[in-house]
Structures are given as C-alpha cells and as structure tokens.
mmCIF file of C-alpha atoms in Angstrom:
data_model
loop_
_atom_site.group_PDB
_atom_site.id
_atom_site.type_symbol
_atom_site.label_atom_id
_atom_site.label_comp_id
_atom_site.label_asym_id
_atom_site.label_seq_id
_atom_site.Cartn_x
_atom_site.Cartn_y
_atom_site.Cartn_z
ATOM 1 C CA MET Q 1 98.526 53.952 -38.419
ATOM 2 C CA LEU Q 2 97.768 51.639 -35.531
ATOM 3 C CA LYS Q 3 95.590 48.673 -36.381
ATOM 4 C CA GLY Q 4 95.376 44.950 -35.792
ATOM 5 C CA PRO Q 5 98.203 43.393 -33.779
ATOM 6 C CA ALA Q 6 100.135 46.682 -33.582
ATOM 7 C CA ALA Q 7 97.143 48.427 -31.996
ATOM 8 C CA ARG Q 8 96.661 45.633 -29.479
ATOM 9 C CA ARG Q 9 100.323 45.683 -28.593
ATOM 10 C CA ALA Q 10 100.246 49.467 -28.137
ATOM 11 C CA ILE Q 11 97.297 49.099 -25.752
ATOM 12 C CA LEU Q 12 99.128 46.430 -23.757
ATOM 13 C CA PHE Q 13 102.359 48.425 -23.622
ATOM 14 C CA ALA Q 14 100.579 51.592 -22.498
ATOM 15 C CA GLY Q 15 99.313 49.497 -19.600
ATOM 16 C CA LEU Q 16 102.833 48.293 -18.844
ATOM 17 C CA CYS Q 17 104.093 51.885 -18.865
ATOM 18 C CA GLU Q 18 101.357 52.731 -16.365
ATOM 19 C CA GLN Q 19 102.567 49.896 -14.162
ATOM 20 C CA ALA Q 20 106.133 51.228 -14.326
ATOM 21 C CA TYR Q 21 104.790 54.404 -12.693
ATOM 22 C CA THR Q 22 102.865 52.297 -10.180
ATOM 23 C CA GLN Q 23 105.996 50.288 -9.361
ATOM 24 C CA TYR Q 24 107.783 53.499 -8.393
ATOM 25 C CA LYS Q 25 104.898 54.984 -6.435
ATOM 26 C CA ARG Q 26 104.222 51.781 -4.485
ATOM 27 C CA GLY Q 27 107.779 50.832 -3.697
ATOM 28 C CA GLY Q 28 108.010 47.964 -6.159
ATOM 29 C CA ASN Q 29 104.432 46.679 -6.197
ATOM 30 C CA TYR Q 30 102.401 46.776 -9.395
ATOM 31 C CA VAL Q 31 99.860 44.821 -11.437
ATOM 32 C CA LEU Q 32 100.974 42.337 -14.069
ATOM 33 C CA ALA Q 33 98.755 41.422 -16.992
ATOM 34 C CA GLY Q 34 98.078 37.727 -17.354
ATOM 35 C CA GLY Q 35 100.928 35.661 -18.694
ATOM 36 C CA TYR Q 36 103.835 37.907 -17.678
ATOM 37 C CA LYS Q 37 106.349 37.380 -14.910
ATOM 38 C CA GLN Q 38 109.008 39.763 -13.668
ATOM 39 C CA VAL Q 39 112.595 38.762 -14.398
ATOM 40 C CA GLY Q 40 114.338 42.002 -13.415
ATOM 41 C CA VAL Q 41 114.005 45.574 -12.173
ATOM 42 C CA PHE Q 42 116.274 48.550 -12.638
ATOM 43 C CA ARG Q 43 117.006 51.755 -10.778
ATOM 44 C CA GLY Q 44 118.488 55.053 -11.876
ATOM 45 C CA THR Q 45 119.868 58.175 -10.267
ATOM 46 C CA LEU Q 46 120.728 61.769 -11.043
ATOM 47 C CA LEU Q 47 122.807 64.415 -9.294
ATOM 48 C CA ASP Q 48 123.904 62.071 -6.500
ATOM 49 C CA SER Q 49 120.312 61.488 -5.421
ATOM 50 C CA LYS Q 50 119.207 58.111 -4.137
ATOM 51 C CA LYS Q 51 118.443 55.484 -6.753
ATOM 52 C CA GLU Q 52 114.814 55.276 -7.801
ATOM 53 C CA LEU Q 53 112.900 52.527 -9.580
ATOM 54 C CA TYR Q 54 112.496 53.257 -13.271
ATOM 55 C CA GLY Q 55 110.999 50.050 -14.598
ATOM 56 C CA PHE Q 56 111.163 46.327 -15.034
ATOM 57 C CA VAL Q 57 111.920 43.463 -17.397
ATOM 58 C CA LEU Q 58 109.140 40.941 -18.022
ATOM 59 C CA GLU Q 59 108.880 37.552 -19.690
ATOM 60 C CA SER Q 60 105.906 35.791 -21.223
ATOM 61 C CA ALA Q 61 105.686 32.585 -23.209
ATOM 62 C CA ASN Q 62 106.338 34.511 -26.415
ATOM 63 C CA GLU Q 63 108.468 37.579 -25.630
ATOM 64 C CA PHE Q 64 110.452 39.773 -23.273
ATOM 65 C CA VAL Q 65 109.512 43.373 -22.482
ATOM 66 C CA ILE Q 66 111.478 46.234 -20.910
ATOM 67 C CA ALA Q 67 109.189 49.021 -19.643
ATOM 68 C CA PHE Q 68 110.381 52.456 -18.503
ATOM 69 C CA ARG Q 69 108.412 55.006 -16.521
ATOM 70 C CA GLY Q 70 108.478 58.705 -17.217
ATOM 71 C CA THR Q 71 108.920 61.810 -15.129
ATOM 72 C CA ASP Q 72 107.707 61.658 -11.549
ATOM 73 C CA SER Q 73 110.158 63.578 -9.382
ATOM 74 C CA ALA Q 74 112.055 66.860 -9.235
ATOM 75 C CA GLU Q 75 115.291 65.106 -10.198
ATOM 76 C CA ASP Q 76 113.665 63.934 -13.423
ATOM 77 C CA TRP Q 77 112.694 67.475 -14.373
ATOM 78 C CA VAL Q 78 116.288 68.589 -13.809
ATOM 79 C CA SER Q 79 117.324 65.884 -16.248
ATOM 80 C CA ASP Q 80 114.726 67.014 -18.778
ATOM 81 C CA SER Q 81 116.140 70.544 -18.707
ATOM 82 C CA MET Q 82 119.738 69.419 -19.296
ATOM 83 C CA ALA Q 83 119.321 69.713 -23.046
ATOM 84 C CA GLY Q 84 122.991 69.933 -23.962
ATOM 85 C CA GLN Q 85 124.506 66.920 -25.699
ATOM 86 C CA VAL Q 86 127.198 64.364 -25.014
ATOM 87 C CA PRO Q 87 128.609 61.598 -27.222
ATOM 88 C CA PHE Q 88 126.560 58.404 -26.921
ATOM 89 C CA ARG Q 89 129.615 56.536 -25.751
ATOM 90 C CA PHE Q 90 128.011 53.107 -25.483
ATOM 91 C CA VAL Q 91 127.850 52.621 -29.255
ATOM 92 C CA ARG Q 92 130.526 53.353 -31.836
ATOM 93 C CA ASN Q 93 129.561 56.252 -34.107
ATOM 94 C CA GLY Q 94 126.420 56.694 -32.040
ATOM 95 C CA GLY Q 95 126.198 60.427 -32.490
ATOM 96 C CA LYS Q 96 125.327 62.738 -29.619
ATOM 97 C CA THR Q 97 122.421 62.535 -27.200
ATOM 98 C CA HIS Q 98 120.674 64.669 -24.592
ATOM 99 C CA SER Q 99 123.027 64.905 -21.618
ATOM 100 C CA GLY Q 100 120.324 64.526 -18.968
ATOM 101 C CA PHE Q 101 118.629 61.520 -20.573
ATOM 102 C CA THR Q 102 122.002 59.904 -21.204
ATOM 103 C CA ALA Q 103 123.259 60.362 -17.642
ATOM 104 C CA LEU Q 104 120.076 58.848 -16.276
ATOM 105 C CA TYR Q 105 120.211 55.898 -18.686
ATOM 106 C CA ALA Q 106 123.882 55.304 -17.823
ATOM 107 C CA SER Q 107 122.974 54.939 -14.145
ATOM 108 C CA MET Q 108 120.631 52.017 -14.855
ATOM 109 C CA ARG Q 109 122.390 50.485 -17.851
ATOM 110 C CA GLN Q 110 124.259 47.737 -16.009
ATOM 111 C CA ASP Q 111 121.098 46.567 -14.242
ATOM 112 C CA ILE Q 112 119.391 46.158 -17.607
ATOM 113 C CA LEU Q 113 122.257 44.460 -19.439
ATOM 114 C CA ARG Q 114 122.886 42.123 -16.509
ATOM 115 C CA THR Q 115 119.272 40.995 -16.600
ATOM 116 C CA LEU Q 116 119.353 40.471 -20.364
ATOM 117 C CA ARG Q 117 122.519 38.377 -20.144
ATOM 118 C CA GLY Q 118 120.656 35.928 -17.934
ATOM 119 C CA LEU Q 119 117.763 35.446 -20.340
ATOM 120 C CA PRO Q 120 117.543 32.761 -23.021
ATOM 121 C CA SER Q 121 117.562 33.674 -26.686
ATOM 122 C CA GLY Q 122 114.797 32.705 -29.065
ATOM 123 C CA LYS Q 123 112.133 35.239 -28.080
ATOM 124 C CA PRO Q 124 111.791 38.809 -29.349
ATOM 125 C CA LEU Q 125 112.512 41.736 -27.043
ATOM 126 C CA TYR Q 126 110.196 44.727 -26.905
ATOM 127 C CA ILE Q 127 111.080 48.032 -25.248
ATOM 128 C CA THR Q 128 108.480 50.606 -24.242
ATOM 129 C CA GLY Q 129 108.186 53.867 -22.332
ATOM 130 C CA HIS Q 130 106.154 57.042 -21.897
ATOM 131 C CA SER Q 131 107.539 60.596 -21.822
ATOM 132 C CA LEU Q 132 111.037 60.509 -20.297
ATOM 133 C CA GLY Q 133 110.575 56.739 -20.333
ATOM 134 C CA GLY Q 134 110.250 56.922 -24.106
ATOM 135 C CA ALA Q 135 113.590 58.718 -24.297
ATOM 136 C CA LEU Q 136 115.201 56.076 -22.079
ATOM 137 C CA ALA Q 137 113.647 53.324 -24.195
ATOM 138 C CA THR Q 138 115.120 54.888 -27.335
ATOM 139 C CA LEU Q 139 118.625 55.004 -25.856
ATOM 140 C CA CYS Q 140 118.244 51.480 -24.511
ATOM 141 C CA ALA Q 141 117.164 50.067 -27.870
ATOM 142 C CA VAL Q 142 120.356 51.197 -29.598
ATOM 143 C CA ASP Q 143 122.545 49.990 -26.726
ATOM 144 C CA VAL Q 144 120.832 46.614 -26.463
ATOM 145 C CA ALA Q 145 120.963 46.057 -30.226
ATOM 146 C CA VAL Q 146 124.760 46.273 -30.070
ATOM 147 C CA HIS Q 147 125.579 44.847 -26.638
ATOM 148 C CA SER Q 148 123.177 41.963 -26.086
ATOM 149 C CA LYS Q 149 121.902 38.826 -27.761
ATOM 150 C CA PHE Q 150 118.757 40.775 -28.677
ATOM 151 C CA SER Q 151 120.135 42.444 -31.786
ATOM 152 C CA ARG Q 152 116.717 43.419 -33.173
ATOM 153 C CA PRO Q 153 114.708 44.915 -30.318
ATOM 154 C CA ARG Q 154 111.307 46.343 -31.173
ATOM 155 C CA ILE Q 155 110.221 49.631 -29.618
ATOM 156 C CA TYR Q 156 106.927 51.337 -28.805
ATOM 157 C CA THR Q 157 107.003 54.782 -27.192
ATOM 158 C CA PHE Q 158 104.311 57.244 -26.133
ATOM 159 C CA GLY Q 159 104.874 61.011 -26.073
ATOM 160 C CA SER Q 160 108.647 60.709 -26.329
ATOM 161 C CA PRO Q 161 110.809 63.824 -26.681
ATOM 162 C CA ARG Q 162 113.643 64.041 -29.171
ATOM 163 C CA VAL Q 163 116.682 62.204 -27.828
ATOM 164 C CA GLY Q 164 119.733 62.952 -29.961
ATOM 165 C CA ASN Q 165 121.204 64.503 -33.063
ATOM 166 C CA ASP Q 166 120.943 63.402 -36.678
ATOM 167 C CA ALA Q 167 123.811 60.927 -36.322
ATOM 168 C CA PHE Q 168 122.143 59.225 -33.364
ATOM 169 C CA ALA Q 169 118.802 59.089 -35.178
ATOM 170 C CA ALA Q 170 120.524 57.575 -38.212
ATOM 171 C CA LYS Q 171 122.186 54.921 -36.037
ATOM 172 C CA PHE Q 172 118.840 54.084 -34.429
ATOM 173 C CA ASN Q 173 117.131 53.918 -37.813
ATOM 174 C CA ARG Q 174 119.718 51.447 -39.119
ATOM 175 C CA LEU Q 175 119.640 49.178 -36.077
ATOM 176 C CA ILE Q 176 115.956 49.145 -35.161
ATOM 177 C CA ARG Q 177 113.550 47.591 -37.631
ATOM 178 C CA VAL Q 178 110.298 47.992 -35.708
ATOM 179 C CA SER Q 179 109.793 51.453 -34.212
ATOM 180 C CA ARG Q 180 106.398 52.871 -33.324
ATOM 181 C CA ARG Q 181 106.768 56.353 -31.867
ATOM 182 C CA ILE Q 182 103.213 57.230 -30.890
ATOM 183 C CA ALA Q 183 102.724 60.979 -30.516
ATOM 184 C CA ASN Q 184 99.654 63.117 -29.871
ATOM 185 C CA THR Q 185 99.620 66.015 -32.316
ATOM 186 C CA GLN Q 186 98.480 68.276 -29.440
ATOM 187 C CA ASP Q 187 101.255 67.142 -27.065
ATOM 188 C CA ILE Q 188 104.128 69.606 -26.705
ATOM 189 C CA VAL Q 189 106.645 67.064 -25.384
ATOM 190 C CA PRO Q 190 107.409 65.374 -28.740
ATOM 191 C CA SER Q 191 108.436 68.812 -30.054
ATOM 192 C CA LEU Q 192 111.098 69.104 -27.324
ATOM 193 C CA PRO Q 193 113.970 69.733 -27.314
ATOM 194 C CA PRO Q 194 113.428 71.886 -30.413
ATOM 195 C CA ARG Q 195 114.999 70.823 -33.694
ATOM 196 C CA VAL Q 196 117.658 73.499 -33.100
ATOM 197 C CA TYR Q 197 118.384 74.261 -29.455
ATOM 198 C CA ARG Q 198 120.608 77.086 -28.226
ATOM 199 C CA SER Q 199 121.903 76.849 -24.665
ATOM 200 C CA ALA Q 200 120.988 79.945 -22.673
ATOM 201 C CA GLN Q 201 124.142 79.513 -20.591
ATOM 202 C CA THR Q 202 126.828 78.623 -23.110
ATOM 203 C CA ARG Q 203 125.160 79.834 -26.337
ATOM 204 C CA GLN Q 204 126.119 76.517 -27.915
ATOM 205 C CA VAL Q 205 123.776 75.295 -30.620
ATOM 206 C CA PHE Q 206 122.588 71.687 -30.646
ATOM 207 C CA GLN Q 207 120.573 69.895 -33.306
ATOM 208 C CA TYR Q 208 117.946 67.323 -32.397
ATOM 209 C CA ALA Q 209 116.189 64.816 -34.648
ATOM 210 C CA HIS Q 210 113.407 62.335 -34.034
ATOM 211 C CA VAL Q 211 113.947 58.654 -34.721
ATOM 212 C CA LYS Q 212 111.807 56.908 -37.307
ATOM 213 C CA GLY Q 213 108.403 55.378 -36.834
ATOM 214 C CA GLU Q 214 106.112 58.280 -35.963
ATOM 215 C CA VAL Q 215 102.509 57.195 -35.409
ATOM 216 C CA PRO Q 216 100.452 60.379 -35.018
ATOM 217 C CA ILE Q 217 97.260 60.320 -32.988
ATOM 218 C CA SER Q 218 95.180 63.326 -32.017
ATOM 219 C CA PHE Q 219 93.323 64.295 -28.867
ATOM 220 C CA ARG Q 220 92.861 67.595 -27.077
ATOM 221 C CA LYS Q 221 92.193 67.526 -23.346
ATOM 222 C CA GLY Q 222 92.463 71.204 -22.493
ATOM 223 C CA GLY Q 223 95.968 71.615 -21.146
ATOM 224 C CA ILE Q 224 99.642 70.811 -21.616
ATOM 225 C CA ALA Q 225 99.741 68.156 -18.894
ATOM 226 C CA ALA Q 226 96.501 66.507 -20.003
ATOM 227 C CA ASN Q 227 97.598 66.364 -23.628
ATOM 228 C CA HIS Q 228 100.701 64.471 -22.499
ATOM 229 C CA ALA Q 229 99.134 62.239 -19.842
ATOM 230 C CA LEU Q 230 99.481 58.502 -20.359
ATOM 231 C CA ARG Q 231 95.851 57.916 -19.353
ATOM 232 C CA ASN Q 232 94.739 60.077 -22.272
ATOM 233 C CA TYR Q 233 97.098 58.359 -24.699
ATOM 234 C CA PHE Q 234 95.572 55.080 -23.538
ATOM 235 C CA ALA Q 235 92.022 56.385 -23.973
ATOM 236 C CA ALA Q 236 92.796 57.354 -27.570
ATOM 237 C CA ILE Q 237 94.633 54.147 -28.426
ATOM 238 C CA ARG Q 238 92.018 51.831 -26.917
ATOM 239 C CA LEU Q 239 89.577 53.022 -29.600
ATOM 240 C CA LYS Q 240 91.754 51.199 -32.148
ATOM 241 C CA SER Q 241 90.781 47.847 -30.602
ATOM 242 C CA PRO Q 242 88.079 48.420 -27.975
ATOM 243 C CA ALA Q 243 87.135 44.783 -27.470
ATOM 244 C CA TYR Q 244 90.753 43.857 -26.728
ATOM 245 C CA ALA Q 245 91.186 46.852 -24.411
ATOM 246 C CA ASP Q 246 88.003 46.051 -22.497
ATOM 247 C CA ALA Q 247 89.039 42.424 -22.052
ATOM 248 C CA LEU Q 248 92.544 43.400 -20.912
ATOM 249 C CA CYS Q 249 91.272 45.916 -18.368
ATOM 250 C CA ASN Q 250 88.479 43.711 -17.054
ATOM 251 C CA LYS Q 251 90.704 40.659 -16.602
ATOM 252 C CA ASN Q 252 93.469 42.659 -14.910
ATOM 253 C CA PRO Q 253 91.934 45.152 -12.450
ATOM 254 C CA GLY Q 254 94.202 48.128 -11.859
ATOM 255 C CA PHE Q 255 96.366 47.422 -14.893
ATOM 256 C CA CYS Q 256 95.044 49.992 -17.362
ATOM 257 C CA PRO Q 257 95.680 53.748 -16.997
#
C-alpha cells in the first residue's frame, strides 16, 4: 500500500521518470522539481546504434536519485524482445537476466558508476524508472549495491517487466531493503516476460521471477498502451496524496506527467 511519505515519494519519482523521457525527446532539456540539481547524465546503446540519453543523476539537500526512462525508440523494442538470458556478470552469483535489458544496461553502466564515485557519502540513493526504465533500475540497484559506496539503494519502479531468474531475484531481495514495485493490475507489461518463457528460435526454456516489493494499483484506461502509460500511473498515484501532488505540479510547471 502507498501512503504517507511513500506515496509522496512515488508521486515525485513518477514526475522524475516523466522528465527522463522529456530529457531524451528534447535533447537533454527537462524540468527539475525544486531543490534538485543535475550531477550526471547517462547514455545507452543497442545493436551498434548511436548512444541515446536514458536518464540522469540528481542531488538534493537530502538524497541522490537516479532516474531511467522507458521505451521510446525502435531499438528499445528490439531489446524488449530479446528475452533470452545471460549471466548477470557484474555481481558474483547474480543469477541470469534478460539479455536485451542487460546489454542496454551494460552500455550505460560506466557513466553511472563514474558519476556515483564523484559523489559524497552520507545521503541515501534512490533509483527509479518506468517500463524498460524500471528493468534498468532493477539491474542498476543490484550493481550499485555491490560496486559503489551506496550499498543500500532504495528503488521505486512503475510498470516494470520481470528482469531475471529466481537466482537474480533472490540476490536483489537480499541486497535491497526498500523496494516498491508499483504495478497496475490491468497492465500487461509486469506479466512479461512470462514466468516460463520458451524461445521460438532455440526452444530453450527460461524462468523469470519478479523482485520483491509489489505495490498493486488498479486502473483501466481502455487499451494496452493506456494501461501502461506513465501519465495514467501518475493519475492513479496522485490520489494517494492529492494535496502534495497539486502543490508539486503547480510549483513546477511541466514537471508532472
């Protein structure tokens, strides 16, 4: 259940995920909510395509935030369909993860870790993402917990697909204390890849498991895309703390989905 500070943080992070999309669409320009400053950006690539912006690292007086965008180009959809698995080589005994998500994360990993190395300790790190961005955030959380000073990152995702097998989920569940995986019960994406996936090409069978922290919400907007859209996640979540959401949106024009 989302309530109190967790609800307000989910509202804020949904806005940051929206701005990760805006950053990509506007060539690096986006709206920051009051109190945050950008301390890093990161780019990723697939299939030898040019590198694209996938998000940013922010700092406020009290915390750091990494925000990932979701799918917004043909290359991303190719990645989504690459549902075979590879060892999650960045973490010992990390299980296996979706090959497309992992390849994309690998292409931006050094940008992220380099930025984190330059940041002071003493503040918590939050990681957030929508859709494909939620998958990237999940991979990043495990990696960062092991390979940075931020050994206890906290994660909020929206409409994230499954990312890896049972061993990966178990590793995540041991390392990550705070996980809020917000999922619309009418959204098909959190049910993908299926729990048991058989490759049409190789006939190999892969098992997928969700990480902990499911926070179910429910809205029906009439179609697959609408039931997954970040703007509709935001509309549902803002009802958990409407006064906070109204203040956030009014004080930061263009920030909210």
